[in-house]
Amino acid sequence: DLSIDDIIGYYRDIIGRLEGAGVKIIIVNKVPFSPQHDDERINRINIALNQLVDGDRVFLGDDKSYEYFRQHLELFVDGTHFN
């Protein structure tokens, strides 16, 4: 597994490329819950994603899907993908 710092570094790289391509507004969504992934790790990644948000060009998008899907496991059709 990649470290959380590496994951955030990849996000920074993607954001830089988008800005370089002239994208004016970038929305970063938090990682949704998945029963196939380490809950603690997803939470740490989602907290770290806040570092990327500057309120000028980079904004936080969806921050509700994690908790929603954590509470509605019946929506996962194969344990990974939700319906």
C-alpha positions as a printed NumPy array, in Angstrom:
array([[  0.   ,   0.   ,   0.   ],
       [  1.078,   3.552,  -0.671],
       [  1.721,   5.784,   2.303],
       [ -0.816,   8.512,   2.963],
       [  1.885,  11.091,   2.159],
       [  2.405,   9.41 ,  -1.223],
       [ -1.345,   9.421,  -1.9  ],
       [ -1.594,  13.125,  -1.052],
       [  1.472,  13.721,  -3.225],
       [ -0.317,  12.093,  -6.167],
       [ -3.343,  14.281,  -5.531],
       [ -1.066,  17.36 ,  -5.49 ],
       [  0.456,  16.256,  -8.789],
       [ -2.984,  15.807, -10.361],
       [ -4.094,  19.204,  -9.056],
       [ -0.944,  20.801, -10.48 ],
       [ -1.567,  19.207, -13.868],
       [ -5.183,  20.361, -13.874],
       [ -4.135,  23.908, -12.987],
       [ -1.467,  23.743, -15.698],
       [ -4.169,  22.775, -18.173],
       [ -6.166,  25.855, -17.223],
       [ -8.781,  24.283, -14.967],
       [-10.133,  27.061, -12.763],
       [-11.993,  25.085, -10.092],
       [-10.98 ,  21.687,  -8.76 ],
       [-13.239,  19.688,  -6.462],
       [-11.721,  16.986,  -4.276],
       [-14.168,  14.396,  -2.982],
       [-13.468,  12.361,   0.104],
       [-13.022,   8.612,  -0.307],
       [-16.313,   6.771,   0.317],
       [-16.556,   3.872,   2.746],
       [-15.936,   0.387,   1.4  ],
       [-16.21 ,  -2.82 ,   3.402],
       [-13.203,  -4.126,   1.411],
       [-10.827,  -1.418,   2.655],
       [ -9.288,  -0.527,   5.997],
       [-11.7  ,   1.885,   7.672],
       [ -8.956,   3.56 ,   9.728],
       [ -6.813,   4.136,   6.633],
       [ -9.682,   5.657,   4.662],
       [-10.38 ,   8.011,   7.559],
       [ -6.721,   9.084,   7.681],
       [ -6.706,   9.685,   3.915],
       [ -9.904,  11.728,   4.139],
       [ -8.459,  13.873,   6.923],
       [ -5.269,  14.397,   4.907],
       [ -7.285,  15.48 ,   1.836],
       [ -8.225,  18.631,   3.753],
       [ -4.624,  19.836,   3.225],
       [ -5.327,  20.175,  -0.49 ],
       [ -8.302,  22.498,  -0.14 ],
       [ -7.408,  26.176,  -0.445],
       [-10.882,  27.711,  -0.848],
       [ -9.675,  29.616,  -3.895],
       [ -9.235,  27.047,  -6.658],
       [ -9.394,  23.729,  -4.815],
       [-12.583,  22.929,  -2.92 ],
       [-13.886,  20.009,  -0.891],
       [-16.697,  18.205,  -2.658],
       [-18.681,  15.324,  -1.248],
       [-17.946,  14.596,   2.38 ],
       [-21.126,  12.646,   3.178],
       [-20.732,   9.442,   1.141],
       [-18.319,   7.821,   3.589],
       [-20.77 ,   7.823,   6.47 ],
       [-23.77 ,   7.11 ,   4.234],
       [-22.267,   3.942,   2.74 ],
       [-20.86 ,   2.867,   6.11 ],
       [-24.419,   2.883,   7.431],
       [-25.95 ,   1.202,   4.341],
       [-23.894,  -1.914,   3.665],
       [-26.848,  -3.449,   1.84 ],
       [-26.089,  -1.127,  -1.086],
       [-22.846,  -2.964,  -1.896],
       [-23.75 ,  -5.496,  -4.557],
       [-20.449,  -7.379,  -4.462],
       [-18.758,  -6.076,  -1.34 ],
       [-16.871,  -3.395,  -3.282],
       [-19.232,  -1.664,  -5.709],
       [-22.4  ,   0.02 ,  -4.586],
       [-25.679,  -0.017,  -6.406]])
